[in-house]
Every structure is written in C-alpha cells, then in structure tokens.
CSV table of C-alpha atoms in Angstrom, one decimal:
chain,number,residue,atom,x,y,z
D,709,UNK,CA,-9.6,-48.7,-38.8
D,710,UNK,CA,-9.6,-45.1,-39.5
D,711,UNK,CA,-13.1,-43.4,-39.3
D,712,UNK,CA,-13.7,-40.2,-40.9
D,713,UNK,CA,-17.0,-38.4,-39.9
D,714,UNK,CA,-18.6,-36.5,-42.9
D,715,UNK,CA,-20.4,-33.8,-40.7
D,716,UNK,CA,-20.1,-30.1,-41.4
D,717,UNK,CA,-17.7,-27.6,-39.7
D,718,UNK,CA,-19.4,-24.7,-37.7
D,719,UNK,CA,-18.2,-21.5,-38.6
D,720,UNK,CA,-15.3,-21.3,-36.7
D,721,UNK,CA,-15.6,-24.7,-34.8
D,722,UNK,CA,-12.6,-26.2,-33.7
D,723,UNK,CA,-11.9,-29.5,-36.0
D,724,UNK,CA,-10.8,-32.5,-34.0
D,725,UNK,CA,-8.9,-36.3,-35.0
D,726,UNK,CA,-9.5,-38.5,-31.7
D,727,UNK,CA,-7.0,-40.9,-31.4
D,728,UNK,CA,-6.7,-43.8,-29.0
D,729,UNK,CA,-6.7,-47.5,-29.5
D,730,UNK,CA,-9.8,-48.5,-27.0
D,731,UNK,CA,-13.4,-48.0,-29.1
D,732,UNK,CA,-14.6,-47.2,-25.8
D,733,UNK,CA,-12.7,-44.3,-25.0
D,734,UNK,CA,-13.4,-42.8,-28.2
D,735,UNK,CA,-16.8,-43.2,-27.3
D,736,UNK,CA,-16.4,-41.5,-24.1
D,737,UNK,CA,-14.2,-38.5,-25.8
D,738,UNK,CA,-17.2,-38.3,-28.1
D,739,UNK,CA,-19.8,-38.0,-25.7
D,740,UNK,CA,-18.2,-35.2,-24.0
D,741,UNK,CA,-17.6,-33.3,-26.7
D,742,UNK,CA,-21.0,-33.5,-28.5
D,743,UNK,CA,-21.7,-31.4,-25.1
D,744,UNK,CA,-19.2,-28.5,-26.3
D,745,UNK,CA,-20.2,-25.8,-28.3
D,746,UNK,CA,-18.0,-25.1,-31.3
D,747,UNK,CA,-16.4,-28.6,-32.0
D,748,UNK,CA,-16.4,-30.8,-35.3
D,749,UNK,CA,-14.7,-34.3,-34.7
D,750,UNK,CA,-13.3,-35.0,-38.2
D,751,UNK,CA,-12.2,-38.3,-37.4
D,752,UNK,CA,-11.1,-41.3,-35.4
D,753,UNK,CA,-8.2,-43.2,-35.3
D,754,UNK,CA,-7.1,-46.6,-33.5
D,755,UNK,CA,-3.1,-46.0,-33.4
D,756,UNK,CA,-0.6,-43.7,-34.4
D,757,UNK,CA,0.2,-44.2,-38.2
D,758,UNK,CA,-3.8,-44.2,-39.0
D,759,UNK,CA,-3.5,-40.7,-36.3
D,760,UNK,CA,-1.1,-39.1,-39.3
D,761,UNK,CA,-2.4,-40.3,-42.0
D,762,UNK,CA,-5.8,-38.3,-40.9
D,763,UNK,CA,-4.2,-35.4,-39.7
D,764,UNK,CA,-2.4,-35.0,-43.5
D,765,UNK,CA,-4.9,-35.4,-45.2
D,766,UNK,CA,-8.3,-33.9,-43.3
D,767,UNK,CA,-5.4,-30.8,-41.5
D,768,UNK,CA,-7.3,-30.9,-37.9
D,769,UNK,CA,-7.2,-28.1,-35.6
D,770,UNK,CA,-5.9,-30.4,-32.8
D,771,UNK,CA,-5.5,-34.2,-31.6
D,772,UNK,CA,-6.8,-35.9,-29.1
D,773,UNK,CA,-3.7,-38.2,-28.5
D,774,UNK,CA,-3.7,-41.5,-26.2
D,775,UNK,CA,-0.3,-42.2,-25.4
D,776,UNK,CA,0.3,-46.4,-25.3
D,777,UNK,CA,-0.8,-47.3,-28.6
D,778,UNK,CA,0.5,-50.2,-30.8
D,779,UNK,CA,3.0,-49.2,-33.5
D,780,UNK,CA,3.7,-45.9,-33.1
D,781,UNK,CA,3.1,-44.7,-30.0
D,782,UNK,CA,1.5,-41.2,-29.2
D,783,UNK,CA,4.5,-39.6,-27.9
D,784,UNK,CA,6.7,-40.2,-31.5
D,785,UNK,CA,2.9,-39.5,-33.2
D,786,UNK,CA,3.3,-36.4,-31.6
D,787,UNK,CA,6.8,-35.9,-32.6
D,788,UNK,CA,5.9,-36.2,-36.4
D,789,UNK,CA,2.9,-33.7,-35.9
D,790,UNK,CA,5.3,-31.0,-35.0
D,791,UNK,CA,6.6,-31.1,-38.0
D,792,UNK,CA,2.9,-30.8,-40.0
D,793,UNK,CA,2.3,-27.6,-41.7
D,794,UNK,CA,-0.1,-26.5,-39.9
D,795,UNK,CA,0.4,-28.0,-37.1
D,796,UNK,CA,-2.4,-28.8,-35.1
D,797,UNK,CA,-2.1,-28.8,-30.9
D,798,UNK,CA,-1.7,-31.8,-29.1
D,799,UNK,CA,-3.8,-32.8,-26.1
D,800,UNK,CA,-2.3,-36.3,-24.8
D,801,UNK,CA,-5.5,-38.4,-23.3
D,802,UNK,CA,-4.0,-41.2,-20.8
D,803,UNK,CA,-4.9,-43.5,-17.9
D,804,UNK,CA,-0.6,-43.2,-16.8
D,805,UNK,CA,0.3,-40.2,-15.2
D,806,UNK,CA,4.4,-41.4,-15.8
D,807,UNK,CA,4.2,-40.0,-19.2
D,808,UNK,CA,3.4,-36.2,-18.5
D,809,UNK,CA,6.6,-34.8,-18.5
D,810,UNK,CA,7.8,-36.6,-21.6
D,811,UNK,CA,4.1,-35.0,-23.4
D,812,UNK,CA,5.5,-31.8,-22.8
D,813,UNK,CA,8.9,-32.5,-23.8
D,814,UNK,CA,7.0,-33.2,-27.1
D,815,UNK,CA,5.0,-29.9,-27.4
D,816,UNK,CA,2.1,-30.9,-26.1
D,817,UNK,CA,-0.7,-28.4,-25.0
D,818,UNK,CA,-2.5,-29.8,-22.0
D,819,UNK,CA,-2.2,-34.3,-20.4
D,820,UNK,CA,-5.1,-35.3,-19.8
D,821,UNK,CA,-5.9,-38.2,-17.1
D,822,UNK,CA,-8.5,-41.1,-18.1
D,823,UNK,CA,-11.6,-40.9,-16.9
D,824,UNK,CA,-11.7,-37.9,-18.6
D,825,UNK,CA,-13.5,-34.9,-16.7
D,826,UNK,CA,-16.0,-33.0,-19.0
D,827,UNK,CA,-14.5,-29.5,-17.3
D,828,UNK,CA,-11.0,-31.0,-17.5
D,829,UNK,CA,-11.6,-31.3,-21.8
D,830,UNK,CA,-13.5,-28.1,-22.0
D,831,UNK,CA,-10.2,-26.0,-20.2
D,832,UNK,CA,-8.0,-28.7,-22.7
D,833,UNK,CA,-10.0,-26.9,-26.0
D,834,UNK,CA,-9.5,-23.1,-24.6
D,835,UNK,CA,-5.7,-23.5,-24.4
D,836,UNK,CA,-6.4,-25.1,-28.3
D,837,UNK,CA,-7.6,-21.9,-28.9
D,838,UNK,CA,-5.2,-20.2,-28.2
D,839,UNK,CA,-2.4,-22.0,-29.1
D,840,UNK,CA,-4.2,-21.8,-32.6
D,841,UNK,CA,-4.7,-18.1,-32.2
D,842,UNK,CA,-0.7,-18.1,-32.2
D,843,UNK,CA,0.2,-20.8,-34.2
D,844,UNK,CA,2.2,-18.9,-36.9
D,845,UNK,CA,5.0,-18.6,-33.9
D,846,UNK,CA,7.5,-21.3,-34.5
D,847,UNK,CA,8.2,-24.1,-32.5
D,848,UNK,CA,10.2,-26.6,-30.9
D,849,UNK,CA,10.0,-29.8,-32.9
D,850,UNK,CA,10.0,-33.4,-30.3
D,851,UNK,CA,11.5,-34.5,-27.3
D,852,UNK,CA,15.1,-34.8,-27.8
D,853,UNK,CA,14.6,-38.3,-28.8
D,854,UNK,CA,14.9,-39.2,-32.2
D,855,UNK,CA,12.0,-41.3,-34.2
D,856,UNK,CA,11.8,-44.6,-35.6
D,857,UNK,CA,10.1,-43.1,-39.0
D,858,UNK,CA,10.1,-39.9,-41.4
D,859,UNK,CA,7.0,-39.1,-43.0
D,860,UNK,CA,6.8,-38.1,-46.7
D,861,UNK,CA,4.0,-36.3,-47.7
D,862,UNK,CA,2.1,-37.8,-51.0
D,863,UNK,CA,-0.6,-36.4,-52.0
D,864,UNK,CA,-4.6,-37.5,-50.3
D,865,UNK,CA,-1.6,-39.0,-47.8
D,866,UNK,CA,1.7,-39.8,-46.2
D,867,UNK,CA,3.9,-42.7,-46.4
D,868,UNK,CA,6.3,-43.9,-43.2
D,869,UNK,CA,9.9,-44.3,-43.9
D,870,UNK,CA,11.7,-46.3,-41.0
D,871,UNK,CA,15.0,-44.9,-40.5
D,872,UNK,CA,16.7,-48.0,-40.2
D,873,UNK,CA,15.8,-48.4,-44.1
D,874,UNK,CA,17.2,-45.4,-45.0
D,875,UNK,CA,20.8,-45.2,-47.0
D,876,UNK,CA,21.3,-41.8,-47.5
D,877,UNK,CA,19.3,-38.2,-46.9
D,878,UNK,CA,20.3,-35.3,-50.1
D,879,UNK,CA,19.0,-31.9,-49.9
D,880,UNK,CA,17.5,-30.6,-53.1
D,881,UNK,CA,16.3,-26.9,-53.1
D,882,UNK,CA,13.9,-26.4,-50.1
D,883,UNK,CA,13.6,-30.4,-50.0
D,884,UNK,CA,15.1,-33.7,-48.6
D,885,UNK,CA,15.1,-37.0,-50.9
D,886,UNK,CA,15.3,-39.8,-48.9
D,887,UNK,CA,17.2,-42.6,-50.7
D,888,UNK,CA,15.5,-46.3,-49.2
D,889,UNK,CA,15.3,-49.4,-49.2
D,890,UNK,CA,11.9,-49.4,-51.5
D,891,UNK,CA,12.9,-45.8,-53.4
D,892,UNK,CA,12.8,-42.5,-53.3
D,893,UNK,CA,10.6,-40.1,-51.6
D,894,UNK,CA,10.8,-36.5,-50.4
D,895,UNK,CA,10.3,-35.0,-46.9
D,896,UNK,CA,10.1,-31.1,-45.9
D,897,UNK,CA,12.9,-30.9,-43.6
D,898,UNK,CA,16.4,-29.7,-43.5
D,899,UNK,CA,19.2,-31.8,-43.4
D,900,UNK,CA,20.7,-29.5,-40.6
D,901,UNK,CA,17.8,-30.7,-38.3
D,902,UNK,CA,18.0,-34.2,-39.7
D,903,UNK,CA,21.4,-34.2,-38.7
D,904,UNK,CA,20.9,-33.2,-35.1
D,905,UNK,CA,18.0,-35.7,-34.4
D,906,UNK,CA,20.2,-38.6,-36.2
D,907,UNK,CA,23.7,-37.6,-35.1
D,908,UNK,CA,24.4,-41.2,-33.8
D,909,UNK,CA,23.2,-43.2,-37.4
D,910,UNK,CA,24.4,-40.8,-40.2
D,911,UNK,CA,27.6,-38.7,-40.7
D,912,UNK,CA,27.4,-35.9,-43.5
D,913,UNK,CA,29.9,-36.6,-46.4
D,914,UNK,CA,28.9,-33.2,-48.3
D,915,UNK,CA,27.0,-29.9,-47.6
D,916,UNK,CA,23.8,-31.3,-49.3
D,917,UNK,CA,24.3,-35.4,-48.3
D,918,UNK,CA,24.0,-37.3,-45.3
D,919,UNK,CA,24.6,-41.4,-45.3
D,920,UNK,CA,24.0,-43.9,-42.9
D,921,UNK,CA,26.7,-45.1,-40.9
D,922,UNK,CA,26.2,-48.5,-42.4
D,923,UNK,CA,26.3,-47.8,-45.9
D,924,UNK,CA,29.6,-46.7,-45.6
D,925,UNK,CA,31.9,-49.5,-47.1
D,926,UNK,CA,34.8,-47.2,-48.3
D,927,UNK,CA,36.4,-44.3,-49.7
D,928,UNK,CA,37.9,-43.7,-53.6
D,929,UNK,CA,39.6,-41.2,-55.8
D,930,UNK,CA,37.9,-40.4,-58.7
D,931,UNK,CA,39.1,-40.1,-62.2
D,932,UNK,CA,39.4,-36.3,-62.0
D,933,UNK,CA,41.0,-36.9,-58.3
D,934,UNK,CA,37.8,-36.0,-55.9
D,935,UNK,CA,37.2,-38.3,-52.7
D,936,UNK,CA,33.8,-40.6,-53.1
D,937,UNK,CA,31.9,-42.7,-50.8
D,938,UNK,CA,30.8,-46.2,-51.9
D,939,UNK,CA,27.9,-47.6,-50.1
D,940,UNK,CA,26.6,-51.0,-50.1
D,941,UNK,CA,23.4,-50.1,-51.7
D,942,UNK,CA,24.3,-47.3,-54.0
D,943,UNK,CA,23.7,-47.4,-57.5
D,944,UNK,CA,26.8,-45.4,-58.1
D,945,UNK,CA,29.5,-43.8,-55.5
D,946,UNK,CA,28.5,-40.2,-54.1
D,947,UNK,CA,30.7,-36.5,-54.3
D,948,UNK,CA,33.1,-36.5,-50.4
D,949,UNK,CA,33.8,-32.7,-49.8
D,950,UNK,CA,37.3,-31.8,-49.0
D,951,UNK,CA,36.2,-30.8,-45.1
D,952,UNK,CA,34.7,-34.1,-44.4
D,953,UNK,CA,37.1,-36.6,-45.6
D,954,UNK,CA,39.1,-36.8,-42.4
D,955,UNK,CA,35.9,-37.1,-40.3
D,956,UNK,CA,34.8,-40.2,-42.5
D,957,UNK,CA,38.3,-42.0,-42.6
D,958,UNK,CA,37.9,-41.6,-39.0
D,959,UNK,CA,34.7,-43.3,-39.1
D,960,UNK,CA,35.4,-46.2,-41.4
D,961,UNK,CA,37.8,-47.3,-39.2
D,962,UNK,CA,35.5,-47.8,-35.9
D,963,UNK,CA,33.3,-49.5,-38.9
C-alpha cells in the first residue's frame, strides 16, 4: 500500500518517496533520515508501480529505490523515472552488491548497501543535491535494456501499458498514442527513441507509425494505389510509405 505523509516541506528541504518492499527497511530509512536536516519524506511505497505512481503525482526530489521488488523491479522503476519531467535522482538501497553496475547503467546517483550507514545516506543526499542543482542538463535515459511497460501520464496519475499489449505506436505533434489492447493513451516520448529501445518487437511502416511485429498480417494496394498494412487488431489498415515497403515485405516473410 502506498503511504503518503501529509507533513510540510522546509524551505528548501529535499522531498523524498522511499521505496522498498520490507516495512522494516522503510522503517530503518526513516529513522535515519528524521536525523538529517533538510529532508521531507513524501511517501512510501512497497514495489515499483506504487514507486511511480507517487513519484507522478507528489514530483519528489529523489527516490530511495530497493532493487528486488515484486512486479516491477527497481532497476526498470528506475528506467521509467528517467523519463519523468522532472526527474528526480535515484539512490538504489540493496542488501546485493551484484546489481551495482547495472544501477549505474540506469542513471543512478549513488548504491547503497543494506544495513544502511547513517554517514553512507547523508554523503547519498549531497550528491542529490547536486545532481538537483544540475538537473536541467539532459540525460541518458535506462540501461540499454528495454522495459516491460510505458507509462502514460493521466492526470492525479499514471497508467502502465505492457508492451506486449501494444499494436501500434503513432506520433502526433509533440506526442505518442499508444494503440492497445484496452485503448488509447498518450505517452511523451519520441518514436525515434521508442524505436531504438524496441528495435527487436516493432518495425516502422511510416515516418509517424510504428507496429508491432505481430500485428503484421499483410500488405495491400489501396484504391488510389498506396501500400497499407493490415493488422490483426486494427480497426482499419494503416498509410506504408514508399521507403519502407521493401523492409516490411522482407519482414512478413520471416513472419
């Protein structure tokens, strides 16, 4: 269950979601920093998709982040924070030290080892602060590894899309609808960088469309002569540019 904790921020205090599946090492996490000047924990969360659903709506300063948590774990919660605006730092709390490299892979600012040391979380919030200080530079966003979810952003909320539901991604204006299983939503990413994370599940058919590989059930002319997809869950058959016909015949054909 998601807690939120209605005290008041302090001036410049930095604003904190602790995240971690064990009641008692939230309660350890708390101790410590109720001995920190300048702190104001927001929240608590017992696993991943409760982690972001804080963090979009309450916009923390940073995340305290366990790593093996059921459902999403923290190092694809972490993936989906880099893509928050603002995005708040990332401080991975964990009682396996085989994860550290992959917690930097996915931008995060400092790996902390369970049991905690209070000196160890107090040298964890300055390099916060300064990643904070800076945090209109941009970033690198994840691991190389692509997630199992996209987040759309409702409003007072989020709602996670698995990927494997998805038919097909179509940029509109500074946005992405993602076409589902359950509907429609929209996400705030470019299909260029969708494209590169999902290389291996969805091929683009048109400057503005990507589908999913499975979608694909074949290729038609249309009545004034242009090249359209069918898919298997499409309401009707979607525009094939000239310059990606060849790379989708090719495709169908391994289908």
């Amino acid at each position: 269950m998601l807690h939120r904790h209605t005290g008041q921020t302090r001036g410049a205090a930095v604003r904190i979601v602790i995240a971690d599946d064990e009641p008692l090492a939230r309660e350890r996490l708390q101790s410590l920093l109720a001995d920190l000047p300048g702190v104001d924990v927001v929240a608590e969360a017992a696993n991943g998709e409760q982690a972001l659903h804080a963090c979009a709506e309450l916009q923390p300063d940073l995340v305290l982040l366990d790593i093996a948590m059921p459902g999403l774990d923290g190092l694809e919660t972490a993936r989906h924070l880099a893509t928050f605006e603002p995005r708040p730092a990332v401080v991975f709390c964990t009682a396996y030290d085989a994860h550290a490299l992959s917690a930097f892979e996915a931008a995060a600012i400092d790996y902390l080892m369970k049991p905690v040391r209070p000196e160890r979380l107090a040298s964890a919030l300055e390099r916060a602060r300064v990643f904070l200080a800076g945090r209109g530079d941009a970033q690198e966003n994840g691991d190389g590894r692509a997630r199992t979810v996209l987040c759309a952003r409702l409003r007072g909320g989020l709602r996670l899309i698995p990927v494997e539901d998805i038919h097909y991604l179509q940029a509109e204006e500074k946005y992405v609808v993602v076409h589902h299983a359950r509907g429609e939503d929209l996400i705030e990413e470019s299909l260029k960088s969708l494209e590169e994370e999902f290389a291996s599940r969805f091929i683009r058919i048109h400057r503005n469309c990507l589908v999913a590989r499975h979608e694909l059930v074949e290729l038609r002319r249309g009545v004034a002569g242009q090249v359209q997809a069918v898919l298997r869950h499409g309401k009707h058959p979607l525009e094939v540019s000239r310059r990606c016909v060849a790379t989708l015949r090719q495709d169908l054909r391994h289908l």
